């Protein structure tokens, strides 16, 4: 009977050790998942801010166009010479107009 009791205690201690190891692994896994979640939330926040910024820019442009605000025109000019060299120019011109 004493031998069975010692065996039961030894078995219980092994079981406790296994459970403690499993608990430690679960805690480490949970900590890793919390870190990953925080990283994802940081990325989401940055993307939400970027989306809001672009939305405001688009709304501003839409209202500017709807009210007939200033328009910008981009002109690209190419030139060539007989010496074989080439040259290019890039010009930006802005103006205002009302149209629809």
PDB file of N, CA and C in Angstrom:
ATOM      1  N   UNK A   1       0.838  -1.193   0.000  1.00  0.00           N
ATOM      2  CA  UNK A   1       0.000   0.000   0.000  1.00  0.00           C
ATOM      3  C   UNK A   1       0.880   1.253   0.000  1.00  0.00           C
ATOM      4  N   UNK A   2       1.957   1.193   0.794  1.00  0.00           N
ATOM      5  CA  UNK A   2       2.863   2.338   0.857  1.00  0.00           C
ATOM      6  C   UNK A   2       3.524   2.572  -0.496  1.00  0.00           C
ATOM      7  N   UNK A   3       3.859   1.484  -1.164  1.00  0.00           N
ATOM      8  CA  UNK A   3       4.493   1.572  -2.477  1.00  0.00           C
ATOM      9  C   UNK A   3       3.543   2.191  -3.500  1.00  0.00           C
ATOM     10  N   UNK A   4       2.265   1.800  -3.424  1.00  0.00           N
ATOM     11  CA  UNK A   4       1.273   2.381  -4.334  1.00  0.00           C
ATOM     12  C   UNK A   4       1.100   3.873  -4.060  1.00  0.00           C
ATOM     13  N   UNK A   5       1.141   4.251  -2.813  1.00  0.00           N
ATOM     14  CA  UNK A   5       1.021   5.669  -2.448  1.00  0.00           C
ATOM     15  C   UNK A   5       2.188   6.479  -2.989  1.00  0.00           C
ATOM     16  N   UNK A   6       3.399   5.915  -2.843  1.00  0.00           N
ATOM     17  CA  UNK A   6       4.579   6.605  -3.374  1.00  0.00           C
ATOM     18  C   UNK A   6       4.503   6.720  -4.890  1.00  0.00           C
ATOM     19  N   UNK A   7       4.023   5.672  -5.540  1.00  0.00           N
ATOM     20  CA  UNK A   7       3.873   5.683  -6.995  1.00  0.00           C
ATOM     21  C   UNK A   7       2.833   6.726  -7.415  1.00  0.00           C
ATOM     22  N   UNK A   8       1.748   6.823  -6.664  1.00  0.00           N
ATOM     23  CA  UNK A   8       0.707   7.811  -6.968  1.00  0.00           C
ATOM     24  C   UNK A   8       1.242   9.233  -6.794  1.00  0.00           C
ATOM     25  N   UNK A   9       2.039   9.458  -5.736  1.00  0.00           N
ATOM     26  CA  UNK A   9       2.629  10.779  -5.508  1.00  0.00           C
ATOM     27  C   UNK A   9       3.593  11.119  -6.641  1.00  0.00           C
ATOM     28  N   UNK A  10       4.424  10.142  -7.017  1.00  0.00           N
ATOM     29  CA  UNK A  10       5.383  10.358  -8.106  1.00  0.00           C
ATOM     30  C   UNK A  10       4.645  10.668  -9.405  1.00  0.00           C
ATOM     31  N   UNK A  11       3.576   9.927  -9.681  1.00  0.00           N
ATOM     32  CA  UNK A  11       2.768  10.147 -10.880  1.00  0.00           C
ATOM     33  C   UNK A  11       2.113  11.536 -10.843  1.00  0.00           C
ATOM     34  N   UNK A  12       1.619  11.930  -9.675  1.00  0.00           N
ATOM     35  CA  UNK A  12       0.984  13.242  -9.534  1.00  0.00           C
ATOM     36  C   UNK A  12       2.005  14.357  -9.744  1.00  0.00           C
ATOM     37  N   UNK A  13       3.234  14.171  -9.229  1.00  0.00           N
ATOM     38  CA  UNK A  13       4.278  15.183  -9.412  1.00  0.00           C
ATOM     39  C   UNK A  13       4.645  15.329 -10.886  1.00  0.00           C
ATOM     40  N   UNK A  14       4.707  14.202 -11.605  1.00  0.00           N
ATOM     41  CA  UNK A  14       4.983  14.259 -13.043  1.00  0.00           C
ATOM     42  C   UNK A  14       3.860  14.992 -13.774  1.00  0.00           C
ATOM     43  N   UNK A  15       2.647  14.698 -13.380  1.00  0.00           N
ATOM     44  CA  UNK A  15       1.477  15.345 -13.997  1.00  0.00           C
ATOM     45  C   UNK A  15       1.506  16.860 -13.729  1.00  0.00           C
ATOM     46  N   UNK A  16       1.848  17.245 -12.512  1.00  0.00           N
ATOM     47  CA  UNK A  16       1.954  18.667 -12.167  1.00  0.00           C
ATOM     48  C   UNK A  16       3.035  19.334 -13.010  1.00  0.00           C
ATOM     49  N   UNK A  17       4.178  18.656 -13.147  1.00  0.00           N
ATOM     50  CA  UNK A  17       5.283  19.203 -13.954  1.00  0.00           C
ATOM     51  C   UNK A  17       4.840  19.395 -15.402  1.00  0.00           C
ATOM     52  N   UNK A  18       4.143  18.398 -15.959  1.00  0.00           N
ATOM     53  CA  UNK A  18       3.646  18.511 -17.336  1.00  0.00           C
ATOM     54  C   UNK A  18       2.675  19.684 -17.475  1.00  0.00           C
ATOM     55  N   UNK A  19       1.787  19.831 -16.504  1.00  0.00           N
ATOM     56  CA  UNK A  19       0.816  20.925 -16.550  1.00  0.00           C
ATOM     57  C   UNK A  19       1.496  22.287 -16.416  1.00  0.00           C
ATOM     58  N   UNK A  20       2.509  22.371 -15.554  1.00  0.00           N
ATOM     59  CA  UNK A  20       3.247  23.632 -15.403  1.00  0.00           C
ATOM     60  C   UNK A  20       3.980  23.994 -16.690  1.00  0.00           C
ATOM     61  N   UNK A  21       4.560  22.976 -17.344  1.00  0.00           N
ATOM     62  CA  UNK A  21       5.239  23.216 -18.624  1.00  0.00           C
ATOM     63  C   UNK A  21       4.240  23.691 -19.678  1.00  0.00           C
ATOM     64  N   UNK A  22       3.090  23.038 -19.728  1.00  0.00           N
ATOM     65  CA  UNK A  22       2.060  23.433 -20.690  1.00  0.00           C
ATOM     66  C   UNK A  22       1.570  24.853 -20.408  1.00  0.00           C
ATOM     67  N   UNK A  23       1.417  25.194 -19.138  1.00  0.00           N
ATOM     68  CA  UNK A  23       0.994  26.540 -18.760  1.00  0.00           C
ATOM     69  C   UNK A  23       2.033  27.570 -19.196  1.00  0.00           C
ATOM     70  N   UNK A  24       3.306  27.262 -18.991  1.00  0.00           N
ATOM     71  CA  UNK A  24       4.376  28.180 -19.392  1.00  0.00           C
ATOM     72  C   UNK A  24       4.367  28.390 -20.909  1.00  0.00           C
ATOM     73  N   UNK A  25       4.203  27.299 -21.667  1.00  0.00           N
ATOM     74  CA  UNK A  25       4.135  27.422 -23.129  1.00  0.00           C
ATOM     75  C   UNK A  25       2.929  28.257 -23.544  1.00  0.00           C
ATOM     76  N   UNK A  26       1.798  28.046 -22.887  1.00  0.00           N
ATOM     77  CA  UNK A  26       0.590  28.810 -23.210  1.00  0.00           C
ATOM     78  C   UNK A  26       0.789  30.294 -22.918  1.00  0.00           C
ATOM     79  N   UNK A  27       1.458  30.614 -21.808  1.00  0.00           N
ATOM     80  CA  UNK A  27       1.726  32.013 -21.472  1.00  0.00           C
ATOM     81  C   UNK A  27       2.640  32.658 -22.508  1.00  0.00           C
ATOM     82  N   UNK A  28       3.675  31.921 -22.930  1.00  0.00           N
ATOM     83  CA  UNK A  28       4.590  32.453 -23.937  1.00  0.00           C
ATOM     84  C   UNK A  28       3.868  32.668 -25.265  1.00  0.00           C
ATOM     85  N   UNK A  29       3.025  31.710 -25.635  1.00  0.00           N
ATOM     86  CA  UNK A  29       2.266  31.824 -26.879  1.00  0.00           C
ATOM     87  C   UNK A  29       1.306  33.010 -26.810  1.00  0.00           C
ATOM     88  N   UNK A  30       0.652  33.181 -25.673  1.00  0.00           N
ATOM     89  CA  UNK A  30      -0.271  34.295 -25.509  1.00  0.00           C
ATOM     90  C   UNK A  30       0.476  35.630 -25.582  1.00  0.00           C
ATOM     91  N   UNK A  31       1.649  35.714 -24.975  1.00  0.00           N
ATOM     92  CA  UNK A  31       2.444  36.946 -25.027  1.00  0.00           C
ATOM     93  C   UNK A  31       2.848  37.255 -26.469  1.00  0.00           C
ATOM     94  N   UNK A  32       3.232  36.220 -27.221  1.00  0.00           N
ATOM     95  CA  UNK A  32       3.593  36.409 -28.630  1.00  0.00           C
ATOM     96  C   UNK A  32       2.387  36.906 -29.419  1.00  0.00           C
ATOM     97  N   UNK A  33       1.222  36.306 -29.177  1.00  0.00           N
ATOM     98  CA  UNK A  33       0.023  36.723 -29.893  1.00  0.00           C
ATOM     99  C   UNK A  33      -0.383  38.151 -29.541  1.00  0.00           C
ATOM    100  N   UNK A  34      -0.201  38.543 -28.294  1.00  0.00           N
ATOM    101  CA  UNK A  34      -0.509  39.921 -27.889  1.00  0.00           C
ATOM    102  C   UNK A  34       0.419  40.892 -28.615  1.00  0.00           C
ATOM    103  N   UNK A  35       1.716  40.546 -28.713  1.00  0.00           N
ATOM    104  CA  UNK A  35       2.660  41.407 -29.437  1.00  0.00           C
ATOM    105  C   UNK A  35       2.261  41.526 -30.905  1.00  0.00           C
ATOM    106  N   UNK A  36       1.925  40.389 -31.528  1.00  0.00           N
ATOM    107  CA  UNK A  36       1.513  40.414 -32.931  1.00  0.00           C
ATOM    108  C   UNK A  36       0.248  41.249 -33.111  1.00  0.00           C
ATOM    109  N   UNK A  37      -0.688  41.113 -32.186  1.00  0.00           N
ATOM    110  CA  UNK A  37      -1.930  41.877 -32.245  1.00  0.00           C
ATOM    111  C   UNK A  37      -1.635  43.375 -32.147  1.00  0.00           C
ATOM    112  N   UNK A  38      -0.749  43.751 -31.228  1.00  0.00           N
ATOM    113  CA  UNK A  38      -0.402  45.165 -31.074  1.00  0.00           C
ATOM    114  C   UNK A  38       0.266  45.705 -32.336  1.00  0.00           C
ATOM    115  N   UNK A  39       1.147  44.900 -32.942  1.00  0.00           N
ATOM    116  CA  UNK A  39       1.787  45.319 -34.186  1.00  0.00           C
ATOM    117  C   UNK A  39       0.749  45.515 -35.284  1.00  0.00           C
ATOM    118  N   UNK A  40      -0.187  44.575 -35.397  1.00  0.00           N
ATOM    119  CA  UNK A  40      -1.236  44.693 -36.405  1.00  0.00           C
ATOM    120  C   UNK A  40      -2.122  45.908 -36.151  1.00  0.00           C
ATOM    121  N   UNK A  41      -2.418  46.179 -34.892  1.00  0.00           N
ATOM    122  CA  UNK A  41      -3.242  47.346 -34.570  1.00  0.00           C
ATOM    123  C   UNK A  41      -2.498  48.642 -34.912  1.00  0.00           C
ATOM    124  N   UNK A  42      -1.181  48.659 -34.711  1.00  0.00           N
ATOM    125  CA  UNK A  42      -0.388  49.833 -35.094  1.00  0.00           C
ATOM    126  C   UNK A  42      -0.424  50.043 -36.605  1.00  0.00           C
ATOM    127  N   UNK A  43      -0.299  48.952 -37.360  1.00  0.00           N
ATOM    128  CA  UNK A  43      -0.370  49.039 -38.818  1.00  0.00           C
ATOM    129  C   UNK A  43      -1.761  49.515 -39.238  1.00  0.00           C
ATOM    130  N   UNK A  44      -2.794  48.953 -38.616  1.00  0.00           N
ATOM    131  CA  UNK A  44      -4.167  49.344 -38.940  1.00  0.00           C
ATOM    132  C   UNK A  44      -4.377  50.826 -38.664  1.00  0.00           C
ATOM    133  N   UNK A  45      -3.894  51.301 -37.534  1.00  0.00           N
ATOM    134  CA  UNK A  45      -4.045  52.711 -37.190  1.00  0.00           C
ATOM    135  C   UNK A  45      -3.353  53.593 -38.231  1.00  0.00           C
ATOM    136  N   UNK A  46      -2.139  53.213 -38.617  1.00  0.00           N
ATOM    137  CA  UNK A  46      -1.408  53.987 -39.623  1.00  0.00           C
ATOM    138  C   UNK A  46      -2.165  53.995 -40.950  1.00  0.00           C
ATOM    139  N   UNK A  47      -2.712  52.847 -41.337  1.00  0.00           N
ATOM    140  CA  UNK A  47      -3.475  52.775 -42.585  1.00  0.00           C
ATOM    141  C   UNK A  47      -4.766  53.576 -42.492  1.00  0.00           C
ATOM    142  N   UNK A  48      -5.436  53.527 -41.354  1.00  0.00           N
ATOM    143  CA  UNK A  48      -6.655  54.317 -41.169  1.00  0.00           C
ATOM    144  C   UNK A  48      -6.356  55.812 -41.292  1.00  0.00           C
ATOM    145  N   UNK A  49      -5.236  56.236 -40.721  1.00  0.00           N
ATOM    146  CA  UNK A  49      -4.842  57.646 -40.823  1.00  0.00           C
ATOM    147  C   UNK A  49      -4.548  58.004 -42.277  1.00  0.00           C
ATOM    148  N   UNK A  50      -3.844  57.113 -42.972  1.00  0.00           N
ATOM    149  CA  UNK A  50      -3.524  57.361 -44.377  1.00  0.00           C
ATOM    150  C   UNK A  50      -4.791  57.430 -45.220  1.00  0.00           C
ATOM    151  N   UNK A  51      -5.725  56.524 -44.977  1.00  0.00           N
ATOM    152  CA  UNK A  51      -6.997  56.532 -45.705  1.00  0.00           C
ATOM    153  C   UNK A  51      -7.748  57.833 -45.438  1.00  0.00           C
ATOM    154  N   UNK A  52      -7.790  58.256 -44.181  1.00  0.00           N
ATOM    155  CA  UNK A  52      -8.485  59.504 -43.840  1.00  0.00           C
ATOM    156  C   UNK A  52      -7.831  60.696 -44.535  1.00  0.00           C
ATOM    157  N   UNK A  53      -6.500  60.686 -44.609  1.00  0.00           N
ATOM    158  CA  UNK A  53      -5.787  61.771 -45.281  1.00  0.00           C
ATOM    159  C   UNK A  53      -6.149  61.824 -46.756  1.00  0.00           C
ATOM    160  N   UNK A  54      -6.108  60.676 -47.421  1.00  0.00           N
ATOM    161  CA  UNK A  54      -6.460  60.637 -48.840  1.00  0.00           C
ATOM    162  C   UNK A  54      -7.925  60.989 -49.058  1.00  0.00           C
ATOM    163  N   UNK A  55      -8.788  60.568 -48.154  1.00  0.00           N
ATOM    164  CA  UNK A  55     -10.213  60.896 -48.273  1.00  0.00           C
ATOM    165  C   UNK A  55     -10.407  62.416 -48.209  1.00  0.00           C
ATOM    166  N   UNK A  56      -9.697  63.074 -47.269  1.00  0.00           N
ATOM    167  CA  UNK A  56      -9.811  64.532 -47.164  1.00  0.00           C
ATOM    168  C   UNK A  56      -9.268  65.207 -48.418  1.00  0.00           C
ATOM    169  N   UNK A  57      -8.164  64.684 -48.942  1.00  0.00           N
ATOM    170  CA  UNK A  57      -7.613  65.252 -50.172  1.00  0.00           C
ATOM    171  C   UNK A  57      -8.591  65.113 -51.324  1.00  0.00           C
ATOM    172  N   UNK A  58      -9.183  63.931 -51.452  1.00  0.00           N
ATOM    173  CA  UNK A  58     -10.152  63.706 -52.526  1.00  0.00           C
ATOM    174  C   UNK A  58     -11.370  64.602 -52.371  1.00  0.00           C
ATOM    175  N   UNK A  59     -11.889  64.698 -51.157  1.00  0.00           N
ATOM    176  CA  UNK A  59     -13.056  65.548 -50.925  1.00  0.00           C
ATOM    177  C   UNK A  59     -12.727  67.006 -51.226  1.00  0.00           C
ATOM    178  N   UNK A  60     -11.531  67.434 -50.865  1.00  0.00           N
ATOM    179  CA  UNK A  60     -11.110  68.800 -51.163  1.00  0.00           C
ATOM    180  C   UNK A  60     -11.024  69.048 -52.656  1.00  0.00           C
ATOM    181  N   UNK A  61     -10.466  68.092 -53.383  1.00  0.00           N
ATOM    182  CA  UNK A  61     -10.370  68.220 -54.836  1.00  0.00           C
ATOM    183  C   UNK A  61     -11.751  68.203 -55.473  1.00  0.00           C
ATOM    184  N   UNK A  62     -12.623  67.317 -55.003  1.00  0.00           N
ATOM    185  CA  UNK A  62     -13.974  67.241 -55.558  1.00  0.00           C
ATOM    186  C   UNK A  62     -14.720  68.556 -55.345  1.00  0.00           C
ATOM    187  N   UNK A  63     -14.594  69.118 -54.151  1.00  0.00           N
ATOM    188  CA  UNK A  63     -15.300  70.379 -53.892  1.00  0.00           C
ATOM    189  C   UNK A  63     -14.671  71.519 -54.684  1.00  0.00           C
ATOM    190  N   UNK A  64     -13.361  71.491 -54.867  1.00  0.00           N
ATOM    191  CA  UNK A  64     -12.689  72.522 -55.658  1.00  0.00           C
ATOM    192  C   UNK A  64     -13.135  72.448 -57.112  1.00  0.00           C
ATOM    193  N   UNK A  65     -13.210  71.233 -57.655  1.00  0.00           N
ATOM    194  CA  UNK A  65     -13.638  71.055 -59.040  1.00  0.00           C
ATOM    195  C   UNK A  65     -15.104  71.440 -59.191  1.00  0.00           C
ATOM    196  N   UNK A  66     -15.932  71.036 -58.247  1.00  0.00           N
ATOM    197  CA  UNK A  66     -17.362  71.335 -58.310  1.00  0.00           C
ATOM    198  C   UNK A  66     -17.620  72.835 -58.247  1.00  0.00           C
ATOM    199  N   UNK A  67     -16.781  73.570 -57.540  1.00  0.00           N
ATOM    200  CA  UNK A  67     -16.983  75.015 -57.429  1.00  0.00           C
ATOM    201  C   UNK A  67     -16.270  75.768 -58.551  1.00  0.00           C
ATOM    202  N   UNK A  68     -15.675  75.040 -59.489  1.00  0.00           N
ATOM    203  CA  UNK A  68     -15.002  75.684 -60.611  1.00  0.00           C
ATOM    204  C   UNK A  68     -13.712  76.354 -60.212  1.00  0.00           C
ATOM    205  N   UNK A  69     -13.006  75.748 -59.310  1.00  0.00           N
ATOM    206  CA  UNK A  69     -11.764  76.323 -58.801  1.00  0.00           C
ATOM    207  C   UNK A  69     -10.641  76.273 -59.806  1.00  0.00           C
ATOM    208  N   UNK A  70      -9.473  76.625 -59.374  1.00  0.00           N
ATOM    209  CA  UNK A  70      -8.293  76.656 -60.235  1.00  0.00           C
ATOM    210  C   UNK A  70      -8.007  75.281 -60.808  1.00  0.00           C
ATOM    211  N   UNK A  71      -7.567  75.296 -62.046  1.00  0.00           N
ATOM    212  CA  UNK A  71      -7.128  74.052 -62.663  1.00  0.00           C
ATOM    213  C   UNK A  71      -5.663  74.197 -63.017  1.00  0.00           C
ATOM    214  N   UNK A  72      -4.979  73.122 -63.078  1.00  0.00           N
ATOM    215  CA  UNK A  72      -3.558  73.135 -63.414  1.00  0.00           C
ATOM    216  C   UNK A  72      -3.357  72.337 -64.687  1.00  0.00           C
ATOM    217  N   UNK A  73      -2.472  72.819 -65.532  1.00  0.00           N
ATOM    218  CA  UNK A  73      -2.166  72.135 -66.778  1.00  0.00           C
ATOM    219  C   UNK A  73      -0.677  71.840 -66.798  1.00  0.00           C
ATOM    220  N   UNK A  74      -0.337  70.668 -67.238  1.00  0.00           N
ATOM    221  CA  UNK A  74       1.064  70.281 -67.353  1.00  0.00           C
ATOM    222  C   UNK A  74       1.397  70.197 -68.834  1.00  0.00           C
ATOM    223  N   UNK A  75       2.457  70.888 -69.252  1.00  0.00           N
ATOM    224  CA  UNK A  75       2.896  70.874 -70.641  1.00  0.00           C
ATOM    225  C   UNK A  75       4.238  70.168 -70.723  1.00  0.00           C
ATOM    226  N   UNK A  76       4.346  69.260 -71.674  1.00  0.00           N
ATOM    227  CA  UNK A  76       5.612  68.573 -71.916  1.00  0.00           C
ATOM    228  C   UNK A  76       6.076  68.982 -73.306  1.00  0.00           C
ATOM    229  N   UNK A  77       7.305  69.438 -73.403  1.00  0.00           N
ATOM    230  CA  UNK A  77       7.831  69.917 -74.667  1.00  0.00           C
ATOM    231  C   UNK A  77       9.105  69.146 -74.980  1.00  0.00           C
ATOM    232  N   UNK A  78       9.179  68.666 -76.216  1.00  0.00           N
ATOM    233  CA  UNK A  78      10.384  67.972 -76.650  1.00  0.00           C
ATOM    234  C   UNK A  78      11.021  68.787 -77.757  1.00  0.00           C
ATOM    235  N   UNK A  79      12.326  68.806 -77.775  1.00  0.00           N
ATOM    236  CA  UNK A  79      13.037  69.484 -78.852  1.00  0.00           C
ATOM    237  C   UNK A  79      14.225  68.625 -79.247  1.00  0.00           C
ATOM    238  N   UNK A  80      14.644  68.780 -80.471  1.00  0.00           N
ATOM    239  CA  UNK A  80      15.811  68.031 -80.930  1.00  0.00           C
ATOM    240  C   UNK A  80      16.692  68.974 -81.736  1.00  0.00           C
ATOM    241  N   UNK A  81      17.940  68.607 -81.887  1.00  0.00           N
ATOM    242  CA  UNK A  81      18.857  69.435 -82.663  1.00  0.00           C
ATOM    243  C   UNK A  81      19.532  68.565 -83.706  1.00  0.00           C
ATOM    244  N   UNK A  82      20.097  69.200 -84.721  1.00  0.00           N
ATOM    245  CA  UNK A  82      20.714  68.458 -85.806  1.00  0.00           C
ATOM    246  C   UNK A  82      22.037  67.837 -85.403  1.00  0.00           C
ATOM    247  N   UNK A  83      22.607  68.242 -84.292  1.00  0.00           N
ATOM    248  CA  UNK A  83      23.883  67.693 -83.876  1.00  0.00           C
ATOM    249  C   UNK A  83      23.725  66.324 -83.230  1.00  0.00           C
ATOM    250  N   UNK A  84      22.538  65.859 -83.165  1.00  0.00           N
ATOM    251  CA  UNK A  84      22.328  64.540 -82.594  1.00  0.00           C
ATOM    252  C   UNK A  84      22.001  64.581 -81.120  1.00  0.00           C
ATOM    253  N   UNK A  85      22.186  65.708 -80.513  1.00  0.00           N
ATOM    254  CA  UNK A  85      21.854  65.810 -79.100  1.00  0.00           C
ATOM    255  C   UNK A  85      20.366  66.056 -78.940  1.00  0.00           C
ATOM    256  N   UNK A  86      19.845  65.650 -77.858  1.00  0.00           N
ATOM    257  CA  UNK A  86      18.415  65.850 -77.632  1.00  0.00           C
ATOM    258  C   UNK A  86      18.202  66.657 -76.374  1.00  0.00           C
ATOM    259  N   UNK A  87      17.105  67.297 -76.344  1.00  0.00           N
ATOM    260  CA  UNK A  87      16.791  68.070 -75.154  1.00  0.00           C
ATOM    261  C   UNK A  87      15.309  67.992 -74.886  1.00  0.00           C
ATOM    262  N   UNK A  88      14.960  68.075 -73.665  1.00  0.00           N
ATOM    263  CA  UNK A  88      13.544  68.024 -73.310  1.00  0.00           C
ATOM    264  C   UNK A  88      13.242  69.097 -72.296  1.00  0.00           C
ATOM    265  N   UNK A  89      12.020  69.499 -72.286  1.00  0.00           N
ATOM    266  CA  UNK A  89      11.624  70.503 -71.316  1.00  0.00           C
ATOM    267  C   UNK A  89      10.335  70.089 -70.640  1.00  0.00           C
ATOM    268  N   UNK A  90      10.178  70.511 -69.452  1.00  0.00           N
ATOM    269  CA  UNK A  90       8.972  70.195 -68.703  1.00  0.00           C
ATOM    270  C   UNK A  90       8.457  71.492 -68.117  1.00  0.00           C
ATOM    271  N   UNK A  91       7.233  71.830 -68.457  1.00  0.00           N
ATOM    272  CA  UNK A  91       6.690  73.081 -67.947  1.00  0.00           C
ATOM    273  C   UNK A  91       5.403  72.844 -67.200  1.00  0.00           C
ATOM    274  N   UNK A  92       5.168  73.666 -66.232  1.00  0.00           N
ATOM    275  CA  UNK A  92       3.947  73.566 -65.441  1.00  0.00           C
ATOM    276  C   UNK A  92       3.253  74.915 -65.519  1.00  0.00           C
ATOM    277  N   UNK A  93       2.028  74.892 -65.972  1.00  0.00           N
ATOM    278  CA  UNK A  93       1.286  76.145 -66.041  1.00  0.00           C
ATOM    279  C   UNK A  93      -0.009  76.015 -65.276  1.00  0.00           C
ATOM    280  N   UNK A  94      -0.332  76.987 -64.532  1.00  0.00           N
ATOM    281  CA  UNK A  94      -1.577  76.960 -63.771  1.00  0.00           C
ATOM    282  C   UNK A  94      -2.489  78.061 -64.254  1.00  0.00           C
ATOM    283  N   UNK A  95      -3.760  77.835 -64.177  1.00  0.00           N
ATOM    284  CA  UNK A  95      -4.719  78.849 -64.574  1.00  0.00           C
ATOM    285  C   UNK A  95      -6.028  78.580 -63.874  1.00  0.00           C
ATOM    286  N   UNK A  96      -6.959  79.466 -64.065  1.00  0.00           N
ATOM    287  CA  UNK A  96      -8.261  79.230 -63.466  1.00  0.00           C
ATOM    288  C   UNK A  96      -9.300  79.217 -64.559  1.00  0.00           C
ATOM    289  N   UNK A  97     -10.309  78.462 -64.347  1.00  0.00           N
ATOM    290  CA  UNK A  97     -11.375  78.389 -65.331  1.00  0.00           C
ATOM    291  C   UNK A  97     -12.637  77.888 -64.686  1.00  0.00           C
ATOM    292  N   UNK A  98     -13.712  78.242 -65.303  1.00  0.00           N
ATOM    293  CA  UNK A  98     -15.001  77.763 -64.821  1.00  0.00           C
ATOM    294  C   UNK A  98     -15.572  76.891 -65.916  1.00  0.00           C
ATOM    295  N   UNK A  99     -15.875  75.670 -65.577  1.00  0.00           N
ATOM    296  CA  UNK A  99     -16.408  74.773 -66.591  1.00  0.00           C
ATOM    297  C   UNK A  99     -17.188  73.664 -65.939  1.00  0.00           C
ATOM    298  N   UNK A 100     -17.732  72.866 -66.766  1.00  0.00           N
ATOM    299  CA  UNK A 100     -18.521  71.797 -66.187  1.00  0.00           C
ATOM    300  C   UNK A 100     -18.512  70.567 -67.009  1.00  0.00           C
TER     301      UNK A 100
END
